[in-house]
Tab-separated table of C-alpha atoms in Angstrom:
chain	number	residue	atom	x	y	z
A	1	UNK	CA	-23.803	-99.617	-14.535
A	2	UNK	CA	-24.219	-100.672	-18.343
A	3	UNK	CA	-25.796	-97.474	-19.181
A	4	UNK	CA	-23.555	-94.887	-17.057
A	5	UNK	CA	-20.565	-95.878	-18.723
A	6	UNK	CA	-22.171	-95.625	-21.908
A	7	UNK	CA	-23.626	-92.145	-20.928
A	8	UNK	CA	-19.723	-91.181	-20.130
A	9	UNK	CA	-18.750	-92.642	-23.297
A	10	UNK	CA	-21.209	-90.528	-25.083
A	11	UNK	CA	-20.280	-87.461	-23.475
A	12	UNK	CA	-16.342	-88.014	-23.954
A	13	UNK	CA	-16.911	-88.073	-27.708
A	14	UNK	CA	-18.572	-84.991	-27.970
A	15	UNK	CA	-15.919	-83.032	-25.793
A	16	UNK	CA	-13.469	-84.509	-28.435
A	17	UNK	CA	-15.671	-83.970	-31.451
A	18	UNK	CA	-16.129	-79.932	-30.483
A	19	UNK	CA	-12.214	-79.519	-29.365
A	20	UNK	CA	-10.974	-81.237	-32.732
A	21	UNK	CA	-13.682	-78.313	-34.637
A	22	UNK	CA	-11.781	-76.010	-32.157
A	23	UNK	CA	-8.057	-76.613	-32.821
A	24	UNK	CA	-8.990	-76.968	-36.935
A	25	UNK	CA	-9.147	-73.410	-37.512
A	26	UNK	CA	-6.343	-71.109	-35.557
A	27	UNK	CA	-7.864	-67.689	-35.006
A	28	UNK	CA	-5.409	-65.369	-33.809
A	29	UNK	CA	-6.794	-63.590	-30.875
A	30	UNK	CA	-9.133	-60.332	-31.613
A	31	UNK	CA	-7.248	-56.758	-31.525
A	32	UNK	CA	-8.655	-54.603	-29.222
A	33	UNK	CA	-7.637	-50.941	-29.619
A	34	UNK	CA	-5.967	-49.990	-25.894
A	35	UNK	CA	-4.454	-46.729	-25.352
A	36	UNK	CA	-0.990	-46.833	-25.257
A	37	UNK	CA	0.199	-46.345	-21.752
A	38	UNK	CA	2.702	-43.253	-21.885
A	39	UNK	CA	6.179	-43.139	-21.020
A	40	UNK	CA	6.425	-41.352	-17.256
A	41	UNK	CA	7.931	-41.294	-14.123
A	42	UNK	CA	6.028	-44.402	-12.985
A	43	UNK	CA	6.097	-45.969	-16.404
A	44	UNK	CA	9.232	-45.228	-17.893
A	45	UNK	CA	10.018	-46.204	-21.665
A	46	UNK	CA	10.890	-49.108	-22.986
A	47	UNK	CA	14.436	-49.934	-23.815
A	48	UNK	CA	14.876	-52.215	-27.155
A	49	UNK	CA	16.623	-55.295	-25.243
A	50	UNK	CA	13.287	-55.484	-23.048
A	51	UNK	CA	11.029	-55.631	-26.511
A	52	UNK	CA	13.824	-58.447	-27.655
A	53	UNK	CA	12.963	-60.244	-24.190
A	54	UNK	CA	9.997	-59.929	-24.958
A	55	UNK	CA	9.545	-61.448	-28.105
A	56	UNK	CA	12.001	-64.013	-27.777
A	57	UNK	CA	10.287	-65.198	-24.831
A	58	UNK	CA	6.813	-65.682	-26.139
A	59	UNK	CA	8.514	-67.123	-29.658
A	60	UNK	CA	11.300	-69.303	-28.504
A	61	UNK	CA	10.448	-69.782	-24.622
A	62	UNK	CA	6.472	-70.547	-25.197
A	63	UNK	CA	6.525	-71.547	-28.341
A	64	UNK	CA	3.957	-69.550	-29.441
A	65	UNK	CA	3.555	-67.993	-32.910
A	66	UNK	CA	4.032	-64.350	-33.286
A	67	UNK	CA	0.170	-63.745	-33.636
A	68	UNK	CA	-0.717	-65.733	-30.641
A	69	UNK	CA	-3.091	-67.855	-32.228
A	70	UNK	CA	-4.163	-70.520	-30.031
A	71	UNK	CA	-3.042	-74.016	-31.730
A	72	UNK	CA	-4.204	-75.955	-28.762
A	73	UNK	CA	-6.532	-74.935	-25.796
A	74	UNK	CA	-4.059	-75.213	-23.356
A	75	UNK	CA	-1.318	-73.607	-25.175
A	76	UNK	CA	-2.402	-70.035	-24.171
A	77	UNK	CA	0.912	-67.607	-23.518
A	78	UNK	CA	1.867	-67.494	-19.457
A	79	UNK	CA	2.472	-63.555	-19.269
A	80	UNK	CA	3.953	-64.277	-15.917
A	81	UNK	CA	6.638	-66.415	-17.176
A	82	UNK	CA	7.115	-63.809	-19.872
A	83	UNK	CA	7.238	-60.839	-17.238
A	84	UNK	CA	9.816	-62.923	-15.486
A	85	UNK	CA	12.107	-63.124	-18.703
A	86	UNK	CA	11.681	-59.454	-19.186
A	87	UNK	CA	12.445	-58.600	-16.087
A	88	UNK	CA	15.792	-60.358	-15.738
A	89	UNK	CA	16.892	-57.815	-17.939
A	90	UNK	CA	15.126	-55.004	-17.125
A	91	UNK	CA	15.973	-51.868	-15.411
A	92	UNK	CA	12.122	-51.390	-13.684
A	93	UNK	CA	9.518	-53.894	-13.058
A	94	UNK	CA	7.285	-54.793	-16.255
A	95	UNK	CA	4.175	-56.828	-15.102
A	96	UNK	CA	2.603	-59.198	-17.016
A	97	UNK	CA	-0.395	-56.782	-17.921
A	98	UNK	CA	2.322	-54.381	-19.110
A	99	UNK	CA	4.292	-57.104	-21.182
A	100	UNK	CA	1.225	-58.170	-23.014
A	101	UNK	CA	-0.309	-54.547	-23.780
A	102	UNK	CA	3.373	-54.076	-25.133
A	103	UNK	CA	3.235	-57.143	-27.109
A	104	UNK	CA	-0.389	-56.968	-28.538
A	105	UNK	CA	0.087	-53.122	-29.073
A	106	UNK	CA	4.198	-52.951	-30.533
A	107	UNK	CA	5.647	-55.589	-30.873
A	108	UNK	CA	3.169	-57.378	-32.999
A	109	UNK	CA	2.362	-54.559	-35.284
A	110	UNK	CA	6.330	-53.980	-35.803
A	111	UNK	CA	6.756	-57.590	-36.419
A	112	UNK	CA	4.097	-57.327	-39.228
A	113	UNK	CA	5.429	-54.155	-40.419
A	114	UNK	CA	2.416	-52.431	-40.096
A	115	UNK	CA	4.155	-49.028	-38.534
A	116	UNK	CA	3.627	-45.920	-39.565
A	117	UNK	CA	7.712	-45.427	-39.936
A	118	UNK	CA	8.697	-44.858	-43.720
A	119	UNK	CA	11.185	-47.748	-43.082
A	120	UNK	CA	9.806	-50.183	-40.407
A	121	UNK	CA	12.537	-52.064	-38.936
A	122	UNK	CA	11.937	-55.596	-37.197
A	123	UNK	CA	12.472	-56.032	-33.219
A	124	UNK	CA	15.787	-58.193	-33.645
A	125	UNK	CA	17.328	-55.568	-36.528
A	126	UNK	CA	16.536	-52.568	-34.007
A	127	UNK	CA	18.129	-54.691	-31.313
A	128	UNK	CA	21.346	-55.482	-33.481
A	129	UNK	CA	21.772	-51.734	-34.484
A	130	UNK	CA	21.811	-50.499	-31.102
A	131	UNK	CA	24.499	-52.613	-29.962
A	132	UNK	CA	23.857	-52.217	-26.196
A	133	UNK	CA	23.884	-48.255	-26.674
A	134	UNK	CA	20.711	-47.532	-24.990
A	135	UNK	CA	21.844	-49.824	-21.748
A	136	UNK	CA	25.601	-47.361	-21.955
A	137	UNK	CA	23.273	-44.698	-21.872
A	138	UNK	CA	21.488	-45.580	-18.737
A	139	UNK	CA	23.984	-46.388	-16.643
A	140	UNK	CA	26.169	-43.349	-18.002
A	141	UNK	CA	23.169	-41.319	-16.773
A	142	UNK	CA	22.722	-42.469	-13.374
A	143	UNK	CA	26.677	-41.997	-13.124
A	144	UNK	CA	26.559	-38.548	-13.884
A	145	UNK	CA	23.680	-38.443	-11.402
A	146	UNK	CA	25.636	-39.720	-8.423
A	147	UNK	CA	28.577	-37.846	-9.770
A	148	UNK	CA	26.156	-34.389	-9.272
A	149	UNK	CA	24.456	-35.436	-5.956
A	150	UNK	CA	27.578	-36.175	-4.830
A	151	UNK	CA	29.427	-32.543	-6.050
A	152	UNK	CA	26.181	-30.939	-4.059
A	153	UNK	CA	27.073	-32.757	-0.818
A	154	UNK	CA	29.080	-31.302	1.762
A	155	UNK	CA	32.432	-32.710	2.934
A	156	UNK	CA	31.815	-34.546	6.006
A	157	UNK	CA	33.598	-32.438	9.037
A	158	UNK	CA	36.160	-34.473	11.033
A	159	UNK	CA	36.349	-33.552	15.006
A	160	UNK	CA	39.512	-32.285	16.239
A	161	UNK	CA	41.081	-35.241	18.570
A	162	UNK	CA	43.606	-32.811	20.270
A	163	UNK	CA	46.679	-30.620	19.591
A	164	UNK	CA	48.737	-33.588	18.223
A	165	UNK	CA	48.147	-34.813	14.704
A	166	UNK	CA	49.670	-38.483	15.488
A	167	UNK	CA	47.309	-38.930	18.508
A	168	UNK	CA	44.353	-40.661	16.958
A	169	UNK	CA	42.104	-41.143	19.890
A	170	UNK	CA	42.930	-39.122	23.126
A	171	UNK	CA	41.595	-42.052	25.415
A	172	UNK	CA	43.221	-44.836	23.921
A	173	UNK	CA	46.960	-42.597	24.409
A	174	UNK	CA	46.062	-41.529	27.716
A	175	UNK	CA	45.423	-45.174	28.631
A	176	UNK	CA	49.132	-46.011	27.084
A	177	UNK	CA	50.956	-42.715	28.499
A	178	UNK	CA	49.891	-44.370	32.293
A	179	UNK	CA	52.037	-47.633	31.295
């Protein structure tokens, strides 16, 4: 019994001893070149509130810095959670593979400022010039879009109920004439 627990002892230390060499140095995680996925009909665009979700949720909600470098083994980000937070304010379904491709592949770089604009702007300054324009936009398209499906439609044809205009249902007045 002497020895196991000194065994265990033993082997506790040096799980400590290699996750305290672990945590010292922060690496933020390695940048893989992905192809961007394109905007389409099954992917459509982002819109800038989305990115803000987005970053606000792995920065203020996780706690995470904006290079996800892991401080602590177990503080890795939760791209569910984040997918969650994006989609509350989303107009389509992000999933978590989609929010982190977005983050590793836009967001970060923007945040950095290493875009290829001549003036990058930062998430939260695109966010604050747009002013909920692009969300006006969206919904002021799919009015127009009911407003032109419905134009195309025809009237709905209402059945003659009989010679007089007041008599509304022809059974219900022959079943009052007989009274």
């Amino acid at each position: 019994p002497g020895m196991l627990k000194m065994r265990r002892e033993g082997k506790e230390q040096k799980k400590n001893i290699l996750l305290k060499q672990q945590t010292q140095f922060a690496k933020p995680l390695p940048t893989l070149v992905k192809p961007a996925a394109e905007a389409g009909q099954d992917n459509p665009e982002w819109l800038i509130s989305e990115d803000w979700a987005l970053l606000q949720a792995v920065k203020q909600l996780l706690e995470l810095p904006l290079n996800l470098a892991v401080v602590s083994p177990a503080h890795t980000p939760n791209w569910d959670l984040v997918s969650d937070v994006v989609n509350s304010c989303s107009r389509v379904y992000r999933s978590p593979k989609q929010c982190r491709n977005r983050y590793e592949n836009v967001i970060i770089p923007r945040e950095e400022g290493k875009t290829k604009n001549s003036r990058p702007l930062r998430t939260n300054q695109i966010y604050a010039q747009d002013e909920g324009a692009t969300h006006t936009q969206l919904y002021t398209n799919h009015f127009e879009m009911m407003k032109m499906i419905a134009g195309k439609r025809s009237p709905p044809i209402k059945p003659l109920l009989g010679m007089n205009p007041f008599q509304k249902n022809p059974k219900h007045a022959s079943v009052l004439a007989e009274r």
